């Protein structure tokens, strides 16, 4: 339901982190969305799992508490973004944060957004969002460093009782297409493709291999 809703959904204009949430309004909108999913289940006869997505684990700790206090309806999954550049939670501490959320709210949990640069070179005119300030010690901005980040992060998620990791955005390669932010890609150094080598697939795809986590 929605995307990184640390503040509110369907606001008329941009709001910043720390803005007081109008929980009566926010919960009403979220619960109507969840109810629509249940109606779709009845109409199709198919089970549909729902996710409430919050950016960064430290925000989830207070957000879900307030959401339940204000009457959030049933949903199945806690979905989190985890970007070390913007999170105060160290990777080593991630299992504890996930375990706390899972046990407190009795929900399944996974990381639904994360990324790591495979290099620092810019392939086009659009500035890259993930630069040197996004790097962690021991994880260089290299194809091997990107794969190691994804592997170690996935291990930490599983250790904390999480069930999966989704990468964003592995295919945002440099093209002449336009987005809301302009032309080219702000993520070309954090995809799973090498812009300097004809967009050849990078080793990061190996993080999907479940044998790495047995």
XYZ file of N, CA and C in Angstrom:
642
model
N 0.844 -1.177 0.000
C 0.000 0.000 0.000
C 0.886 1.236 0.000
N 0.901 1.974 -1.123
C 1.695 3.191 -1.282
C 3.185 2.864 -1.276
N 4.016 3.886 -1.260
C 5.459 3.708 -1.418
C 6.197 4.625 -0.454
N 6.942 4.031 0.464
C 7.729 4.807 1.436
C 6.875 5.878 2.106
N 5.801 5.449 2.760
C 4.830 6.403 3.303
C 5.178 6.801 4.738
N 6.370 7.319 4.927
C 6.789 7.765 6.260
C 5.955 8.933 6.757
N 5.403 9.691 5.842
C 4.535 10.808 6.233
C 3.085 10.393 5.998
N 2.476 10.860 4.930
C 1.097 10.482 4.620
C 0.983 10.131 3.145
N -0.154 9.537 2.778
C -0.397 9.230 1.374
C -1.397 10.233 0.798
N -1.304 10.415 -0.505
C -2.242 11.268 -1.249
C -2.302 12.686 -0.694
N -1.135 13.256 -0.415
C -1.101 14.644 0.042
C -1.113 15.560 -1.179
N -1.706 16.752 -1.055
C -1.817 17.642 -2.210
C -0.487 18.224 -2.661
N 0.506 18.276 -1.770
C 1.816 18.795 -2.138
C 2.870 18.108 -1.276
N 4.123 18.290 -1.643
C 5.204 17.594 -0.949
C 5.262 17.990 0.523
N 5.507 16.997 1.365
C 5.724 17.242 2.791
C 7.060 16.622 3.164
N 7.670 17.118 4.218
C 8.996 16.669 4.596
C 8.947 15.731 5.786
N 10.037 14.986 5.981
C 10.157 14.115 7.139
C 9.992 14.953 8.404
N 9.318 14.382 9.387
C 9.118 15.097 10.637
C 7.811 15.849 10.702
N 7.119 15.963 9.556
C 5.816 16.617 9.550
C 4.822 15.773 10.344
N 4.035 16.422 11.178
C 3.057 15.709 11.991
C 2.054 14.977 11.101
N 1.865 13.694 11.367
C 0.944 12.889 10.562
C -0.482 13.067 11.061
N -1.389 13.321 10.137
C -2.816 13.347 10.450
C -3.294 11.898 10.402
N -3.214 11.219 11.542
C -3.470 9.788 11.551
C -4.917 9.442 11.228
N -5.854 10.259 11.617
C -7.256 9.958 11.300
C -7.446 9.870 9.786
N -6.885 10.829 9.078
C -6.973 10.835 7.619
C -6.149 9.698 7.018
N -4.916 9.547 7.499
C -4.000 8.567 6.931
C -4.530 7.140 7.075
N -5.017 6.802 8.261
C -5.532 5.457 8.500
C -6.791 5.196 7.689
N -7.642 6.210 7.556
C -8.855 6.032 6.756
C -8.498 5.669 5.312
N -7.533 6.379 4.741
C -7.134 6.104 3.362
C -6.478 4.729 3.230
N -5.583 4.406 4.159
C -4.914 3.106 4.102
C -5.902 1.956 4.270
N -6.809 2.109 5.219
C -7.782 1.038 5.456
C -8.737 0.858 4.285
N -9.079 1.958 3.609
C -9.922 1.829 2.416
C -9.165 1.077 1.316
N -7.874 1.360 1.195
C -7.071 0.636 0.215
C -6.967 -0.841 0.541
N -6.746 -1.157 1.812
C -6.676 -2.554 2.234
C -8.015 -3.258 2.020
N -9.112 -2.548 2.285
C -10.439 -3.131 2.076
C -10.675 -3.426 0.596
N -10.165 -2.556 -0.278
C -10.315 -2.780 -1.717
C -9.588 -4.053 -2.149
N -8.438 -4.311 -1.536
C -7.707 -5.540 -1.845
C -8.520 -6.756 -1.421
N -9.139 -6.693 -0.249
C -9.957 -7.821 0.216
C -11.152 -8.050 -0.713
N -11.727 -6.966 -1.218
C -12.829 -7.101 -2.169
C -12.351 -7.769 -3.455
N -11.145 -7.394 -3.894
C -10.581 -8.019 -5.094
C -10.341 -9.505 -4.865
N -9.929 -9.860 -3.649
C -9.764 -11.279 -3.310
C -11.074 -12.039 -3.478
N -12.143 -11.458 -2.950
C -13.450 -12.112 -3.032
C -13.909 -12.250 -4.481
N -13.664 -11.225 -5.280
C -14.112 -11.239 -6.665
C -13.336 -12.244 -7.511
N -12.037 -12.395 -7.226
C -11.193 -13.249 -8.062
C -10.988 -14.645 -7.485
N -11.243 -14.792 -6.188
C -10.976 -16.069 -5.542
C -9.504 -16.342 -5.338
N -8.685 -15.311 -5.509
C -7.241 -15.442 -5.364
C -6.766 -14.715 -4.109
N -5.870 -15.357 -3.351
C -5.293 -14.692 -2.185
C -4.346 -13.584 -2.637
N -4.483 -12.411 -2.045
C -3.613 -11.276 -2.348
C -2.983 -10.799 -1.042
N -1.678 -10.828 -0.977
C -0.966 -10.378 0.223
C -0.720 -8.873 0.129
N -0.799 -8.201 1.263
C -0.629 -6.749 1.285
C 0.613 -6.370 2.083
N 1.244 -5.279 1.652
C 2.473 -4.780 2.264
C 2.292 -3.308 2.612
N 2.719 -2.923 3.804
C 2.833 -1.508 4.153
C 4.317 -1.169 4.122
N 4.693 -0.211 3.288
C 6.101 0.065 2.978
C 6.564 1.364 3.635
N 7.596 1.237 4.486
C 8.193 2.383 5.172
C 9.682 2.439 4.841
N 10.202 3.641 4.655
C 11.616 3.812 4.334
C 12.458 3.886 5.597
N 13.424 2.996 5.688
C 14.434 2.899 6.740
C 13.879 2.275 8.025
N 14.582 1.285 8.560
C 14.104 0.555 9.744
C 13.845 1.435 10.952
N 14.675 2.450 11.167
C 14.479 3.296 12.350
C 13.157 4.054 12.305
N 12.672 4.354 11.106
C 11.368 5.009 10.975
C 10.226 4.022 11.182
N 10.449 2.785 10.770
C 9.406 1.766 10.927
C 9.096 1.497 12.389
N 10.090 1.593 13.251
C 9.898 1.281 14.666
C 8.819 2.163 15.285
N 8.817 3.453 14.941
C 7.778 4.338 15.501
C 6.537 4.379 14.617
N 6.705 4.246 13.291
C 5.559 4.406 12.390
C 4.527 3.317 12.626
N 4.956 2.063 12.676
C 3.992 0.974 12.866
C 3.338 1.051 14.241
N 4.086 1.479 15.244
C 3.498 1.640 16.575
C 2.333 2.619 16.527
N 2.549 3.773 15.905
C 1.491 4.781 15.818
C 0.359 4.317 14.908
N 0.695 3.599 13.841
C -0.344 3.108 12.931
C -1.279 2.138 13.641
N -0.731 1.221 14.422
C -1.578 0.272 15.148
C -2.366 0.968 16.250
N -1.777 1.951 16.883
C -2.503 2.708 17.901
C -3.692 3.445 17.303
N -3.596 3.770 16.016
C -4.653 4.524 15.352
C -5.567 3.661 14.495
N -5.425 2.330 14.579
C -6.414 1.457 13.963
C -6.130 0.963 12.570
N -4.857 0.766 12.213
C -4.568 0.192 10.900
C -5.218 -1.190 10.801
N -5.761 -1.495 9.637
C -6.449 -2.777 9.440
C -5.439 -3.884 9.164
N -5.961 -5.061 8.844
C -5.081 -6.213 8.661
C -4.253 -6.093 7.389
N -3.006 -6.476 7.488
C -2.120 -6.610 6.338
C -1.107 -7.694 6.684
N -0.415 -8.202 5.675
C 0.439 -9.370 5.889
C 1.916 -9.050 6.083
N 2.394 -8.035 5.394
C 3.837 -7.816 5.321
C 4.238 -6.426 5.787
N 5.340 -6.362 6.513
C 6.080 -5.120 6.728
C 7.158 -5.059 5.644
N 7.108 -4.024 4.831
C 8.115 -3.826 3.794
C 8.969 -2.617 4.131
N 10.278 -2.766 4.036
C 11.191 -1.690 4.411
C 12.140 -1.344 3.272
N 12.412 -0.059 3.126
C 13.574 0.353 2.346
C 14.776 0.338 3.281
N 15.928 -0.063 2.755
C 17.162 0.028 3.537
C 18.280 0.535 2.644
N 18.606 1.797 2.809
C 19.729 2.416 2.125
C 20.692 2.921 3.189
N 21.883 2.343 3.314
C 22.825 2.788 4.348
C 23.102 4.288 4.312
N 23.041 4.888 3.117
C 23.289 6.323 2.987
C 22.309 7.140 3.810
N 21.086 6.659 3.938
C 20.034 7.426 4.605
C 19.552 6.797 5.908
N 20.125 5.679 6.303
C 19.658 4.987 7.502
C 20.665 5.110 8.637
N 20.151 5.249 9.851
C 21.008 5.271 11.037
C 21.261 3.866 11.572
N 20.615 2.862 10.997
C 20.789 1.475 11.430
C 21.946 0.847 10.657
N 22.966 0.421 11.370
C 24.096 -0.253 10.739
C 23.666 -1.642 10.262
N 24.330 -2.132 9.225
C 23.973 -3.456 8.725
C 24.093 -4.520 9.811
N 25.092 -4.382 10.671
C 25.284 -5.364 11.740
C 24.114 -5.387 12.710
N 23.402 -4.254 12.827
C 22.279 -4.150 13.763
C 20.932 -4.430 13.110
N 20.939 -4.667 11.810
C 19.688 -4.869 11.089
C 18.902 -6.086 11.579
N 19.538 -7.229 11.862
C 18.754 -8.376 12.342
C 17.942 -8.064 13.592
N 18.520 -7.318 14.515
C 17.802 -6.971 15.743
C 16.586 -6.106 15.442
N 16.739 -5.127 14.534
C 15.617 -4.254 14.182
C 14.500 -5.045 13.507
N 14.849 -5.936 12.587
C 13.840 -6.738 11.898
C 13.143 -7.691 12.858
N 13.918 -8.324 13.724
C 13.348 -9.256 14.689
C 12.363 -8.550 15.614
N 12.715 -7.328 16.038
C 11.828 -6.561 16.915
C 10.515 -6.237 16.227
N 10.583 -5.784 14.979
C 9.371 -5.458 14.230
C 8.510 -6.698 14.005
N 9.137 -7.792 13.614
C 8.399 -9.018 13.319
C 7.683 -9.548 14.554
N 8.374 -9.583 15.685
C 7.790 -10.135 16.899
C 6.760 -9.195 17.520
N 7.004 -7.894 17.430
C 6.076 -6.932 18.026
C 4.738 -6.936 17.308
N 4.760 -6.989 15.972
C 3.523 -6.826 15.200
C 3.052 -8.114 14.530
N 3.811 -9.198 14.716
C 3.398 -10.507 14.185
C 3.112 -10.439 12.685
N 4.040 -9.830 11.952
C 3.922 -9.712 10.503
C 5.149 -10.313 9.832
N 4.967 -10.796 8.627
C 6.103 -11.190 7.808
C 6.840 -9.924 7.386
N 8.129 -10.049 7.109
C 8.923 -8.842 6.873
C 9.972 -9.091 5.799
N 10.225 -8.072 4.999
C 11.268 -8.159 3.986
C 11.759 -6.760 3.630
N 12.928 -6.696 3.007
C 13.444 -5.449 2.457
C 12.916 -5.327 1.033
N 12.170 -4.272 0.761
C 11.570 -4.115 -0.563
C 12.296 -3.079 -1.424
N 13.295 -2.414 -0.848
C 14.145 -1.499 -1.616
C 15.526 -1.458 -0.991
N 16.538 -1.579 -1.824
C 17.918 -1.330 -1.424
C 18.738 -1.178 -2.691
N 19.955 -0.675 -2.557
C 20.842 -0.541 -3.715
C 22.259 -0.276 -3.229
N 23.211 -0.521 -4.134
C 24.611 -0.232 -3.829
C 25.339 0.012 -5.147
N 26.237 1.009 -5.175
C 26.928 1.321 -6.432
C 27.994 0.290 -6.797
N 28.085 -0.004 -8.088
C 29.148 -0.878 -8.596
C 30.322 -0.067 -9.113
N 30.214 1.248 -9.008
C 31.275 2.155 -9.420
C 30.859 3.579 -9.122
N 31.765 4.519 -9.332
C 31.463 5.928 -9.074
C 31.457 6.764 -10.346
N 31.761 6.151 -11.480
C 31.774 6.877 -12.741
C 30.352 7.138 -13.217
N 30.128 8.328 -13.755
C 28.813 8.705 -14.271
C 28.766 8.446 -15.771
N 27.731 7.749 -16.226
C 27.640 7.363 -17.635
C 26.947 8.400 -18.504
N 26.351 9.438 -17.892
C 25.592 10.407 -18.683
C 25.576 11.757 -17.975
N 24.690 12.644 -18.416
C 24.654 14.002 -17.868
C 23.870 14.123 -16.573
N 23.122 13.099 -16.206
C 22.339 13.133 -14.966
C 23.232 12.737 -13.789
N 23.176 13.530 -12.731
C 24.004 13.208 -11.568
C 23.558 11.895 -10.939
N 24.511 11.130 -10.459
C 24.192 9.876 -9.785
C 23.881 10.129 -8.316
N 22.816 9.517 -7.832
C 22.362 9.740 -6.458
C 23.274 9.049 -5.457
N 23.739 7.864 -5.793
C 24.605 7.111 -4.884
C 26.066 7.335 -5.257
N 26.762 8.084 -4.407
C 28.174 8.364 -4.632
C 29.022 7.827 -3.500
N 30.145 8.495 -3.243
C 31.046 8.038 -2.183
C 30.371 8.023 -0.822
N 29.417 8.931 -0.614
C 28.740 8.988 0.686
C 27.810 7.801 0.912
N 27.628 6.968 -0.101
C 26.775 5.783 0.040
C 27.575 4.524 0.353
N 28.898 4.645 0.419
C 29.745 3.471 0.583
C 29.902 3.071 2.044
N 30.002 1.776 2.264
C 30.267 1.210 3.581
C 31.686 0.664 3.619
N 32.296 0.710 4.791
C 33.637 0.154 4.950
C 33.623 -1.332 4.601
N 34.571 -1.737 3.786
C 34.653 -3.134 3.387
C 33.858 -3.479 2.151
N 33.109 -2.504 1.635
C 32.300 -2.728 0.438
C 32.647 -1.647 -0.590
N 33.690 -1.849 -1.377
C 34.087 -0.828 -2.349
C 33.046 -0.657 -3.453
N 33.115 0.478 -4.126
C 32.230 0.723 -5.271
C 32.791 -0.022 -6.476
N 32.498 -1.293 -6.528
C 33.000 -2.163 -7.593
C 31.970 -3.257 -7.825
N 32.032 -3.961 -8.948
C 31.097 -5.071 -9.150
C 31.153 -6.100 -8.025
N 32.357 -6.424 -7.566
C 32.480 -7.382 -6.462
C 31.928 -6.806 -5.170
N 32.158 -5.511 -4.943
C 31.639 -4.865 -3.740
C 30.124 -4.821 -3.726
N 29.525 -4.573 -4.880
C 28.065 -4.553 -4.985
C 27.482 -5.927 -4.681
N 28.074 -6.967 -5.260
C 27.601 -8.327 -4.999
C 27.783 -8.694 -3.536
N 28.911 -8.342 -2.954
C 29.150 -8.663 -1.549
C 28.155 -7.945 -0.649
N 27.855 -6.678 -0.976
C 26.846 -5.941 -0.198
C 25.510 -6.668 -0.236
N 25.068 -7.049 -1.420
C 23.774 -7.713 -1.538
C 23.765 -9.065 -0.829
N 24.873 -9.780 -0.910
C 24.955 -11.086 -0.251
C 24.921 -10.941 1.262
N 25.745 -10.036 1.789
C 25.805 -9.861 3.243
C 24.506 -9.271 3.782
N 23.909 -8.336 3.040
C 22.631 -7.769 3.473
C 21.562 -8.855 3.532
N 21.496 -9.682 2.508
C 20.497 -10.755 2.488
C 20.692 -11.700 3.663
N 21.927 -12.016 3.987
C 22.199 -12.874 5.145
C 21.701 -12.229 6.434
N 21.905 -10.924 6.574
C 21.448 -10.224 7.774
C 19.926 -10.199 7.844
N 19.279 -10.024 6.705
C 17.812 -10.026 6.668
C 17.280 -11.387 7.098
N 17.849 -12.442 6.566
C 17.419 -13.790 6.941
C 17.692 -14.060 8.418
N 18.818 -13.572 8.915
C 19.159 -13.744 10.329
C 18.118 -13.093 11.232
N 17.567 -11.972 10.792
C 16.571 -11.253 11.582
C 15.149 -11.737 11.381
N 14.974 -12.825 10.643
C 13.634 -13.356 10.413
C 12.958 -12.822 9.175
N 13.676 -12.010 8.392
C 13.128 -11.529 7.128
C 13.101 -12.635 6.091
N 12.329 -12.424 5.039
C 12.122 -13.489 4.054
C 12.600 -13.145 2.657
N 13.164 -11.959 2.475
C 13.630 -11.642 1.139
C 14.150 -10.229 1.023
N 14.792 -9.970 -0.122
C 15.349 -8.655 -0.438
C 15.028 -8.343 -1.892
N 14.498 -7.156 -2.138
C 14.216 -6.685 -3.496
C 15.149 -5.517 -3.799
N 15.814 -5.569 -4.942
C 16.746 -4.509 -5.339
C 16.013 -3.453 -6.156
N 16.338 -2.178 -5.855
C 15.791 -1.077 -6.656
C 16.941 -0.161 -7.073
N 17.145 0.205 -8.293
C 16.426 -0.329 -9.443
C 17.481 -0.916 -10.378
N 17.499 -2.243 -10.535
C 18.592 -2.882 -11.272
C 18.642 -2.544 -12.756
N 17.543 -2.053 -13.320
C 17.489 -1.848 -14.776
C 17.387 -0.378 -15.182
N 17.660 0.559 -14.261
C 17.571 1.979 -14.608
C 18.858 2.410 -15.315
N 19.105 1.831 -16.468
C 20.305 2.135 -17.232
C 20.158 3.491 -17.915
N 21.270 4.001 -18.411
C 21.264 5.292 -19.086
C 20.632 5.172 -20.469
N 19.578 5.954 -20.691
C 18.932 6.039 -21.999
C 18.548 7.496 -22.232
N 18.013 7.792 -23.395
C 17.549 9.151 -23.685
C 16.110 9.348 -23.234
N 15.545 8.348 -22.588
C 14.183 8.484 -22.075
C 14.151 9.507 -20.942
N 12.980 10.034 -20.692
C 12.822 11.036 -19.647
C 12.041 10.449 -18.475
N 12.390 10.886 -17.278
C 11.625 10.602 -16.074
C 11.157 11.936 -15.512
N 10.507 11.908 -14.377
C 10.049 13.155 -13.754
C 11.226 14.039 -13.350
N 12.429 13.443 -13.257
C 13.607 14.205 -12.839
C 14.440 14.688 -14.018
N 14.054 14.315 -15.232
C 14.807 14.747 -16.395
C 15.240 13.580 -17.260
N 16.212 13.847 -18.136
C 16.681 12.844 -19.081
C 17.895 12.104 -18.522
N 18.155 10.920 -19.066
C 19.263 10.066 -18.644
C 18.941 9.377 -17.320
N 19.946 8.789 -16.674
C 19.727 7.990 -15.466
C 20.510 8.545 -14.283
N 19.834 8.662 -13.154
C 20.492 9.056 -11.905
C 20.981 7.826 -11.137
N 20.912 6.665 -11.761
C 21.167 5.399 -11.058
C 22.072 4.477 -11.886
N 22.701 5.019 -12.941
C 23.425 4.134 -13.859
C 24.589 3.410 -13.187
N 25.118 3.957 -12.099
C 26.230 3.299 -11.399
C 25.749 2.351 -10.303
N 24.430 2.163 -10.208
C 23.876 1.270 -9.185
C 22.926 0.242 -9.792
N 22.969 0.110 -11.108
C 22.168 -0.928 -11.763
C 22.914 -2.259 -11.688
N 22.358 -3.272 -12.319
C 23.045 -4.563 -12.425
C 23.680 -4.725 -13.807
N 23.960 -3.602 -14.469
C 24.520 -3.636 -15.814
C 25.670 -2.638 -15.922
N 26.679 -2.986 -16.701
C 27.891 -2.178 -16.842
C 27.748 -1.225 -18.021
N 27.532 0.051 -17.725
C 27.330 1.042 -18.784
C 28.581 1.227 -19.632
N 29.750 0.928 -19.091
C 31.003 1.098 -19.833
C 31.323 -0.100 -20.720
N 30.484 -1.121 -20.655
C 30.739 -2.346 -21.423
C 29.460 -2.848 -22.083
N 28.766 -1.923 -22.757
C 27.575 -2.303 -23.507
C 26.449 -2.840 -22.657
N 26.372 -2.381 -21.424
C 25.340 -2.832 -20.469
C 25.375 -4.343 -20.256
N 26.581 -4.873 -20.207
C 26.753 -6.286 -19.883
C 26.339 -6.539 -18.438
N 25.696 -7.678 -18.209
C 25.242 -8.012 -16.858
C 26.421 -8.111 -15.898
N 26.210 -7.606 -14.680
C 27.241 -7.600 -13.647
C 27.103 -8.808 -12.717
N 28.131 -9.094 -11.919
C 28.070 -10.236 -10.998
C 26.948 -10.158 -9.977
N 26.385 -8.964 -9.752
C 25.351 -8.801 -8.718
C 24.177 -9.746 -8.904
N 23.926 -10.184 -10.134
C 22.818 -11.113 -10.359
C 22.980 -12.402 -9.554
N 24.201 -12.719 -9.173
C 24.448 -13.954 -8.420
C 23.830 -13.912 -7.033
N 23.452 -12.718 -6.552
C 22.861 -12.654 -5.217
C 21.513 -13.372 -5.174
N 20.893 -13.603 -6.327
C 19.624 -14.332 -6.369
C 19.798 -15.830 -6.109
N 21.014 -16.325 -6.217
C 21.273 -17.757 -6.066
C 21.107 -18.156 -4.600
N 20.091 -18.926 -4.313
C 19.789 -19.280 -2.928
C 20.871 -20.134 -2.278
N 21.711 -20.768 -3.077
C 22.788 -21.579 -2.499
C 23.767 -20.720 -1.709
N 23.803 -19.414 -1.979
C 24.704 -18.523 -1.248
C 24.307 -18.391 0.218
N 23.083 -18.768 0.543
C 22.565 -18.505 1.894
C 22.279 -19.778 2.675
N 22.737 -20.921 2.182
C 22.508 -22.182 2.874
C 23.683 -22.493 3.792
